[in-house]
Short mmCIF file of C-alpha atoms (C1' of nucleotides) in Angstrom, two decimals:
data_model
loop_
_atom_site.label_atom_id
_atom_site.label_comp_id
_atom_site.label_asym_id
_atom_site.label_seq_id
_atom_site.Cartn_x
_atom_site.Cartn_y
_atom_site.Cartn_z
CA UNK A 83 -8.66 -38.43 -15.03
CA UNK A 84 -6.83 -35.20 -15.84
CA UNK A 85 -9.83 -32.99 -16.60
CA UNK A 86 -9.99 -29.35 -15.62
CA UNK A 87 -13.31 -28.69 -13.96
CA UNK A 88 -14.17 -25.12 -13.09
CA UNK A 89 -17.31 -24.23 -11.10
CA UNK A 90 -18.63 -21.18 -9.34
CA UNK A 91 -20.26 -21.98 -6.01
CA UNK A 92 -22.72 -19.74 -4.18
CA UNK A 93 -21.58 -18.82 -0.67
CA UNK A 94 -23.83 -17.98 2.26
CA UNK A 95 -21.15 -16.75 4.65
CA UNK A 96 -18.70 -13.84 4.81
CA UNK A 97 -16.89 -14.96 1.67
CA UNK A 98 -17.63 -13.22 -1.61
CA UNK A 99 -20.91 -14.46 -3.06
CA UNK A 100 -19.54 -16.54 -5.93
CA UNK A 101 -16.41 -18.55 -5.41
CA UNK A 102 -14.34 -20.08 -8.18
CA UNK A 103 -13.54 -23.73 -7.81
CA UNK A 104 -10.96 -25.66 -9.82
CA UNK A 105 -11.47 -29.42 -9.69
CA UNK A 106 -13.51 -28.94 -6.55
CA UNK A 107 -10.84 -26.86 -4.80
CA UNK A 108 -11.02 -23.14 -4.11
CA UNK A 109 -7.58 -21.90 -5.11
CA UNK A 110 -8.47 -18.32 -5.85
CA UNK A 111 -8.01 -15.92 -2.94
CA UNK A 112 -10.69 -13.47 -4.12
CA UNK A 113 -13.29 -15.39 -2.17
CA UNK A 114 -12.21 -12.95 0.57
CA UNK A 115 -13.55 -9.43 0.07
CA UNK A 116 -10.64 -8.17 2.19
CA UNK A 117 -8.10 -9.56 -0.25
CA UNK A 118 -10.18 -8.44 -3.21
CA UNK A 119 -10.12 -4.87 -1.90
CA UNK A 120 -6.38 -4.99 -1.23
CA UNK A 121 -5.58 -6.42 -4.65
CA UNK A 122 -7.86 -4.04 -6.55
CA UNK A 123 -6.05 -1.14 -4.90
CA UNK A 124 -2.67 -2.77 -5.61
CA UNK A 125 -3.53 -2.91 -9.31
CA UNK A 126 -4.96 0.61 -9.19
CA UNK A 127 -1.75 1.93 -7.64
CA UNK A 128 0.46 0.24 -10.24
CA UNK A 129 -1.73 1.39 -13.10
CA UNK A 130 -1.64 4.98 -11.85
CA UNK A 131 2.13 4.81 -11.57
CA UNK A 132 2.34 3.59 -15.15
CA UNK A 133 0.02 6.33 -16.43
CA UNK A 134 1.96 9.07 -14.65
CA UNK A 135 5.12 7.63 -16.09
CA UNK A 136 3.76 7.44 -19.64
CA UNK A 137 2.50 11.02 -19.42
CA UNK A 138 6.06 12.00 -18.44
CA UNK A 139 4.82 13.90 -15.40
CA UNK A 140 7.78 12.72 -13.32
CA UNK A 141 5.68 12.18 -10.21
CA UNK A 142 4.47 9.11 -8.32
CA UNK A 143 0.94 8.18 -7.17
CA UNK A 144 1.64 9.30 -3.61
CA UNK A 145 2.96 12.65 -4.79
CA UNK A 146 -0.10 12.99 -7.02
CA UNK A 147 -2.40 12.78 -4.01
CA UNK A 148 -0.42 15.49 -2.21
CA UNK A 149 -0.69 17.75 -5.25
CA UNK A 150 -4.42 17.02 -5.56
CA UNK A 151 -4.86 17.97 -1.91
CA UNK A 152 -2.87 21.17 -2.41
CA UNK A 153 -4.91 22.11 -5.50
CA UNK A 154 -7.92 22.27 -3.18
CA UNK A 155 -6.04 24.46 -0.71
CA UNK A 156 -2.37 25.24 -0.14
CA UNK A 157 -0.50 27.35 2.38
CA UNK A 158 -1.37 25.09 5.32
CA UNK A 159 1.03 23.46 7.78
CA UNK A 160 2.27 19.91 7.24
CA UNK A 161 0.02 18.67 10.03
CA UNK A 162 -3.06 20.36 8.51
CA UNK A 163 -2.20 18.98 5.09
CA UNK A 164 -1.87 15.54 6.64
CA UNK A 165 -5.36 15.80 8.09
CA UNK A 166 -6.85 16.46 4.68
CA UNK A 167 -4.95 13.73 2.84
CA UNK A 168 -4.98 11.29 5.75
CA UNK A 169 -1.27 10.81 6.09
CA UNK A 170 1.02 10.80 9.09
CA UNK A 171 3.55 13.60 9.48
CA UNK A 172 6.37 11.10 9.21
CA UNK A 173 5.07 9.98 5.82
CA UNK A 174 4.64 13.55 4.66
CA UNK A 175 8.20 14.57 5.46
CA UNK A 176 9.54 12.30 2.73
CA UNK A 177 6.79 13.06 0.22
CA UNK A 178 7.26 16.81 0.67
CA UNK A 179 11.04 16.39 0.42
CA UNK A 180 10.68 14.75 -2.97
CA UNK A 181 8.10 17.23 -4.25
CA UNK A 182 10.26 20.10 -3.07
CA UNK A 183 13.26 18.59 -4.88
CA UNK A 184 11.07 18.49 -8.02
CA UNK A 185 10.29 22.16 -7.32
CA UNK A 186 6.55 21.51 -7.39
CA UNK A 187 6.03 22.92 -3.89
CA UNK A 188 8.02 24.74 -1.21
CA UNK A 189 8.25 24.85 2.56
CA UNK A 190 7.78 28.42 3.75
CA UNK A 191 8.66 29.42 7.30
CA UNK A 192 5.66 30.45 9.40
CA UNK A 193 6.15 33.84 11.05
CA UNK A 194 5.50 33.45 14.76
CA UNK A 195 6.06 29.68 14.94
CA UNK A 196 9.56 28.52 14.24
CA UNK A 197 8.53 24.84 14.37
CA UNK A 198 6.10 24.99 11.48
CA UNK A 199 6.15 25.39 7.71
CA UNK A 200 3.45 26.42 5.30
CA UNK A 201 3.35 24.26 2.18
CA UNK A 202 2.81 26.25 -1.00
CA UNK A 203 2.52 25.05 -4.58
CA UNK A 204 5.09 26.60 -6.90
CA UNK A 205 4.18 27.89 -10.35
CA UNK A 206 5.52 24.62 -11.76
CA UNK A 207 3.30 22.71 -9.34
CA UNK A 208 0.26 24.72 -10.36
CA UNK A 209 1.17 24.34 -14.03
CA UNK A 210 0.65 20.57 -14.11
CA UNK A 211 -2.77 20.67 -12.45
CA UNK A 212 -4.71 19.86 -15.61
CA UNK A 213 -2.41 16.98 -16.51
CA UNK A 214 -2.61 15.53 -13.00
CA UNK A 215 -6.40 15.63 -12.91
CA UNK A 216 -6.52 14.24 -16.42
CA UNK A 217 -4.53 11.19 -15.26
CA UNK A 218 -6.90 10.65 -12.35
CA UNK A 219 -9.91 10.99 -14.63
CA UNK A 220 -8.39 8.59 -17.10
CA UNK A 221 -7.58 5.98 -14.45
CA UNK A 222 -11.13 6.22 -13.07
CA UNK A 223 -12.65 5.81 -16.50
CA UNK A 224 -10.51 2.80 -17.33
CA UNK A 225 -11.06 0.96 -14.09
CA UNK A 226 -14.80 1.62 -14.02
CA UNK A 227 -15.43 0.93 -17.68
CA UNK A 228 -18.43 -1.35 -18.05
CA UNK A 229 -19.95 -0.38 -14.71
CA UNK A 230 -23.28 1.44 -14.65
CA UNK A 231 -23.76 4.78 -12.90
CA UNK A 232 -25.81 3.04 -10.23
CA UNK A 233 -23.09 0.48 -9.62
CA UNK A 234 -20.46 3.19 -9.39
CA UNK A 235 -22.59 5.17 -6.95
CA UNK A 236 -22.98 2.11 -4.73
CA UNK A 237 -19.28 1.33 -5.03
CA UNK A 238 -18.42 4.82 -3.81
CA UNK A 239 -20.95 4.59 -1.03
CA UNK A 240 -19.46 1.31 0.24
CA UNK A 241 -15.90 2.67 0.01
CA UNK A 242 -16.98 5.69 1.99
CA UNK A 243 -18.65 3.40 4.52
CA UNK A 244 -15.43 1.39 4.90
CA UNK A 245 -13.41 4.54 5.43
CA UNK A 246 -15.85 5.82 8.03
CA UNK A 247 -16.30 2.54 9.90
CA UNK A 248 -12.59 1.68 10.23
CA UNK B 143 -19.27 36.90 7.92
CA UNK B 144 -17.59 33.94 9.58
CA UNK B 145 -20.26 31.30 8.99
CA UNK B 146 -19.46 27.69 8.19
CA UNK B 147 -21.53 26.64 5.19
CA UNK B 148 -21.46 23.01 4.20
CA UNK B 149 -23.18 21.78 1.03
CA UNK B 150 -23.22 18.64 -1.02
CA UNK B 151 -23.23 19.29 -4.75
CA UNK B 152 -24.30 16.82 -7.42
CA UNK B 153 -21.57 16.13 -9.99
CA UNK B 154 -22.09 15.06 -13.58
CA UNK B 155 -18.47 14.29 -14.41
CA UNK B 156 -15.86 11.74 -13.34
CA UNK B 157 -15.87 12.97 -9.75
CA UNK B 158 -17.82 11.05 -7.14
CA UNK B 159 -21.54 11.81 -7.36
CA UNK B 160 -21.90 14.01 -4.29
CA UNK B 161 -19.13 16.36 -3.38
CA UNK B 162 -18.77 18.09 -0.03
CA UNK B 163 -18.32 21.84 -0.14
CA UNK B 164 -17.20 24.03 2.76
CA UNK B 165 -18.03 27.69 2.24
CA UNK B 166 -18.30 26.98 -1.45
CA UNK B 167 -14.88 25.30 -1.69
CA UNK B 168 -14.29 21.59 -2.20
CA UNK B 169 -11.58 20.77 0.32
CA UNK B 170 -12.28 17.08 0.68
CA UNK B 171 -10.25 14.85 -1.60
CA UNK B 172 -12.87 12.07 -1.72
CA UNK B 173 -14.47 13.72 -4.73
CA UNK B 174 -11.97 11.50 -6.58
CA UNK B 175 -12.95 7.84 -6.65
CA UNK B 176 -9.27 6.99 -7.15
CA UNK B 177 -8.34 8.59 -3.86
CA UNK B 178 -11.41 7.16 -2.17
CA UNK B 179 -10.32 3.66 -3.19
CA UNK B 180 -6.74 4.24 -2.05
CA UNK B 181 -7.80 5.66 1.31
CA UNK B 182 -10.40 2.97 2.00
CA UNK B 183 -7.70 0.36 1.46
CA UNK B 184 -5.26 2.34 3.61
CA UNK B 185 -7.75 2.28 6.49
CA UNK B 186 -8.53 -1.38 5.82
CA UNK B 187 -4.85 -2.28 5.98
CA UNK B 188 -4.30 -0.42 9.25
CA UNK B 189 -7.43 -1.91 10.80
CA UNK B 190 -6.36 -5.42 9.83
CA UNK B 191 -2.94 -4.81 11.34
CA UNK B 192 -4.56 -3.68 14.58
CA UNK B 193 -6.87 -6.71 14.69
CA UNK B 194 -4.02 -9.16 14.11
CA UNK B 195 -2.09 -7.40 16.82
CA UNK B 196 -4.95 -7.47 19.31
CA UNK B 197 -5.53 -11.15 18.63
CA UNK B 198 -1.85 -11.70 19.44
CA UNK B 199 -1.30 -13.64 16.23
CA UNK B 200 2.13 -12.09 15.74
CA UNK B 201 1.66 -11.70 11.99
CA UNK B 202 1.14 -8.73 9.68
CA UNK B 203 -1.54 -8.19 7.00
CA UNK B 204 0.87 -9.10 4.21
CA UNK B 205 1.85 -12.31 5.95
CA UNK B 206 -1.84 -13.06 6.52
CA UNK B 207 -2.47 -13.03 2.77
CA UNK B 208 0.41 -15.44 2.18
CA UNK B 209 -0.97 -17.81 4.80
CA UNK B 210 -4.48 -17.53 3.31
CA UNK B 211 -3.04 -18.40 -0.09
CA UNK B 212 -1.17 -21.37 1.37
CA UNK B 213 -4.28 -22.63 3.17
CA UNK B 214 -5.84 -23.06 -0.27
CA UNK B 215 -2.78 -24.93 -1.53
CA UNK B 216 0.78 -25.30 -0.29
CA UNK B 217 3.86 -27.11 -1.60
CA UNK B 218 4.20 -24.87 -4.65
CA UNK B 219 7.24 -22.89 -5.76
CA UNK B 220 7.67 -19.23 -4.81
CA UNK B 221 6.86 -18.18 -8.35
CA UNK B 222 3.65 -20.24 -8.39
CA UNK B 223 2.64 -18.89 -5.01
CA UNK B 224 3.25 -15.39 -6.32
CA UNK B 225 0.90 -16.00 -9.22
CA UNK B 226 -1.92 -16.93 -6.88
CA UNK B 227 -1.43 -14.06 -4.44
CA UNK B 228 -0.38 -11.55 -7.11
CA UNK B 229 2.99 -10.65 -5.69
CA UNK B 230 6.38 -10.28 -7.27
CA UNK B 231 9.11 -12.76 -6.38
CA UNK B 232 11.19 -9.96 -4.91
CA UNK B 233 8.34 -9.09 -2.54
CA UNK B 234 7.83 -12.73 -1.61
CA UNK B 235 11.43 -13.31 -0.63
CA UNK B 236 11.09 -10.98 2.34
CA UNK B 237 7.59 -12.12 3.31
CA UNK B 238 8.64 -15.76 3.23
CA UNK B 239 11.79 -14.94 5.20
CA UNK B 240 9.72 -13.45 8.00
CA UNK B 241 7.13 -16.25 7.98
CA UNK B 242 9.91 -18.83 8.02
CA UNK B 243 11.53 -17.05 10.97
CA UNK B 244 8.14 -17.28 12.74
CA UNK B 245 8.21 -21.00 11.86
CA UNK B 246 4.82 -20.78 10.16
CA UNK B 247 6.14 -22.13 6.86
CA UNK B 248 9.33 -23.63 5.46
CA UNK B 249 11.32 -23.60 2.25
CA UNK B 250 11.87 -27.16 1.08
CA UNK B 251 14.40 -27.93 -1.63
CA UNK B 252 12.87 -29.28 -4.83
CA UNK B 253 14.46 -32.54 -5.97
CA UNK B 254 15.57 -32.10 -9.56
CA UNK B 255 15.71 -28.30 -9.55
CA UNK B 256 18.32 -26.74 -7.34
CA UNK B 257 17.06 -23.22 -8.05
CA UNK B 258 13.59 -23.73 -6.64
CA UNK B 259 11.93 -24.22 -3.27
CA UNK B 260 8.56 -25.63 -2.36
CA UNK B 261 6.79 -23.58 0.30
CA UNK B 262 5.05 -25.71 2.90
CA UNK B 263 3.01 -24.68 5.91
CA UNK B 264 4.36 -25.99 9.20
CA UNK B 265 2.09 -27.47 11.86
CA UNK B 266 2.23 -24.12 13.64
CA UNK B 267 1.18 -22.39 10.43
CA UNK B 268 -1.73 -24.77 9.95
CA UNK B 269 -2.69 -24.41 13.62
CA UNK B 270 -3.60 -20.73 13.34
CA UNK B 271 -5.82 -21.17 10.29
CA UNK B 272 -9.09 -20.66 12.16
CA UNK B 273 -7.82 -17.57 13.95
CA UNK B 274 -6.52 -16.06 10.71
CA UNK B 275 -9.80 -16.58 8.86
CA UNK B 276 -11.70 -15.32 11.89
CA UNK B 277 -9.77 -12.03 11.71
CA UNK B 278 -10.55 -11.68 8.01
CA UNK B 279 -14.21 -12.44 8.63
CA UNK B 280 -14.31 -9.94 11.47
CA UNK B 281 -12.67 -7.18 9.41
CA UNK B 282 -15.11 -7.79 6.56
CA UNK B 283 -18.09 -7.66 8.88
CA UNK B 284 -16.94 -4.44 10.52
CA UNK B 285 -16.13 -2.59 7.34
CA UNK B 286 -19.32 -3.70 5.54
CA UNK B 287 -21.66 -3.17 8.49
CA UNK B 288 -24.71 -1.26 7.37
CA UNK B 289 -24.38 -2.31 3.73
CA UNK B 290 -27.05 -4.50 2.19
CA UNK B 291 -26.30 -7.82 0.52
CA UNK B 292 -27.06 -6.25 -2.85
CA UNK B 293 -24.67 -3.39 -2.20
CA UNK B 294 -21.94 -5.76 -1.11
CA UNK B 295 -22.47 -7.92 -4.20
CA UNK B 296 -22.13 -4.86 -6.44
CA UNK B 297 -19.10 -3.65 -4.48
CA UNK B 298 -17.38 -6.99 -5.05
CA UNK B 299 -18.34 -6.97 -8.71
CA UNK B 300 -16.83 -3.51 -9.24
CA UNK B 301 -13.63 -4.44 -7.35
CA UNK B 302 -13.33 -7.52 -9.52
CA UNK B 303 -13.87 -5.36 -12.59
CA UNK B 304 -11.10 -2.98 -11.49
CA UNK B 305 -8.71 -5.86 -10.94
CA UNK B 306 -9.53 -7.34 -14.32
CA UNK B 307 -9.42 -4.10 -16.28
CA UNK B 308 -6.12 -2.80 -14.90
"C1'" DT C 137 27.72 -31.74 -26.44
"C1'" DG C 138 28.22 -27.05 -25.67
"C1'" DC C 139 26.69 -22.49 -25.65
"C1'" DA C 140 22.79 -19.23 -25.71
"C1'" DA C 141 18.51 -18.32 -23.66
"C1'" DA C 142 15.26 -18.92 -20.10
"C1'" DT C 143 13.94 -19.70 -15.39
"C1'" DT C 144 14.23 -19.29 -10.27
"C1'" DA C 145 15.16 -16.85 -6.40
"C1'" DT C 146 17.61 -13.08 -4.22
"C1'" DT C 147 19.63 -8.45 -3.69
"C1'" DT C 148 19.53 -3.56 -4.15
"C1'" DG C 149 17.26 0.73 -4.78
"C1'" DT C 150 13.09 3.51 -4.54
"C1'" DA C 151 8.41 4.72 -2.88
"C1'" DT C 152 4.76 4.45 0.16
"C1'" DG C 153 2.89 3.99 5.14
"C1'" DC C 154 2.92 3.89 10.44
"C1'" DA C 155 4.97 3.72 15.26
"C1'" DA C 156 8.11 5.31 18.37
"C1'" DA C 157 11.78 8.22 19.57
"C1'" DT C 158 13.90 12.76 19.06
"C1'" DA C 159 14.70 17.82 18.77
"C1'" DA C 160 13.11 22.31 18.71
"C1'" DT C 161 9.81 25.44 19.98
"C1'" DA C 162 5.21 27.01 22.18
"C1'" DT C 163 1.90 26.89 25.62
"C1'" DT C 164 0.08 26.04 30.07
"C1'" DT C 165 0.21 25.94 34.81
"C1'" DG C 166 1.73 26.37 39.42
"C1'" DC D 137 8.54 33.46 35.66
"C1'" DA D 138 10.02 28.70 35.53
"C1'" DA D 139 8.98 24.02 34.98
"C1'" DA D 140 5.89 20.76 33.03
"C1'" DT D 141 3.26 19.80 29.05
"C1'" DA D 142 1.99 20.05 24.32
"C1'" DT D 143 2.84 20.74 19.53
"C1'" DT D 144 5.48 20.55 15.14
"C1'" DA D 145 8.37 18.34 12.21
"C1'" DT D 146 11.98 14.96 11.51
"C1'" DT D 147 14.51 10.61 12.09
"C1'" DT D 148 14.78 5.73 12.58
"C1'" DG D 149 13.01 1.20 12.19
"C1'" DC D 150 9.89 -1.97 10.17
"C1'" DA D 151 6.56 -3.75 6.60
"C1'" DT D 152 4.78 -3.85 2.16
"C1'" DA D 153 5.43 -3.41 -3.19
"C1'" DC D 154 7.93 -3.25 -7.76
"C1'" DA D 155 11.89 -2.60 -11.09
"C1'" DA D 156 16.26 -3.72 -12.34
"C1'" DA D 157 20.39 -6.17 -11.64
"C1'" DT D 158 22.54 -10.47 -10.10
"C1'" DA D 159 23.67 -15.43 -9.33
"C1'" DA D 160 22.76 -20.07 -9.89
"C1'" DT D 161 20.78 -23.46 -12.48
"C1'" DT D 162 18.07 -25.52 -16.21
"C1'" DT D 163 16.44 -25.81 -20.89
"C1'" DG D 164 16.71 -25.48 -25.75
"C1'" DC D 165 18.95 -25.49 -29.89
"C1'" DA D 166 22.53 -25.86 -33.22
#
DNA sequence: TGCAAATTATTTGTATGCAAATAATATTTG
DNA sequence: CAAATATTATTTGCATACAAATAATTTGCA
């Protein structure tokens, strides 16, 4: 008896609705929506890193988000920037260090407050805007290929709900 | 003219369907579904960490996933475990170190292959199974509160699609 | 059999992320 | 005005993650 039997069992509880079973045993961890969310984002992060690399942009996914936030509005303090991209100051220090080293942004002293800096995009930072957004567009298209507009709308709604509820 | 005007504009492109505008400017970065996914997971991770902490389980979200994977099946090699929880060996080394230090699992030498270890849950590791799954259930319920069964089913389907496509 | 290639796990280096502690500067309050 | 408090950014420590390099061992092939 060395058969491989694969079933999908309907779940009534908090587990994802259809659970994969191999020879009667659930081995796959995606029966938890928590793990499914974490692993989808893990793949998404790695894929974005690869795309940025292939495009030769020389930036990482985290740096991309900072740039995207600055494209909406730059010249704010590190704390204000952190509020818009939902990152702690201690995380931003390193990210801004690396982006400054790449000469994509610069810390500018704030007149009247010697503790603070304003973060401004440089010309080089502004110059890669189209390429950065193109990568994000491309990643979104790839990962959502095969999903209908309605499904995508619901997906976004649930993500937004998760962000707001937690 | 110092009014605060907030609108939501319908988008036809790759951006999320409804985009928040403040005085005509899009400042919010959630008009990108990529960022929305990343930030929802970021919140999810932090919330899970907090829950595990409050429950006094003494483990982290990453360790929780390893335990969940082992509850499905233990006694496998590190490489095999990594395939089921989608983690690199180099990531697992540290996670397993910490879980072994907590005496929740143990590395057992494999007879016939002196390179490999089998990873087994300890009694203590098995003892917290209910509490670990309860935390995951609780996180899922909190983050999906207010979503219908249909919406959740679609959400899971899209996450699965993302994982498979990337 | 003996050497090349593959496998297994670890180490090192880099990039997120947060918490807590720190240092410098501003603000508030008595 | 001076001391207490708050704010701003950084540093340090810890926890994920992967890539690339390493070490030990096993497998495959000639």
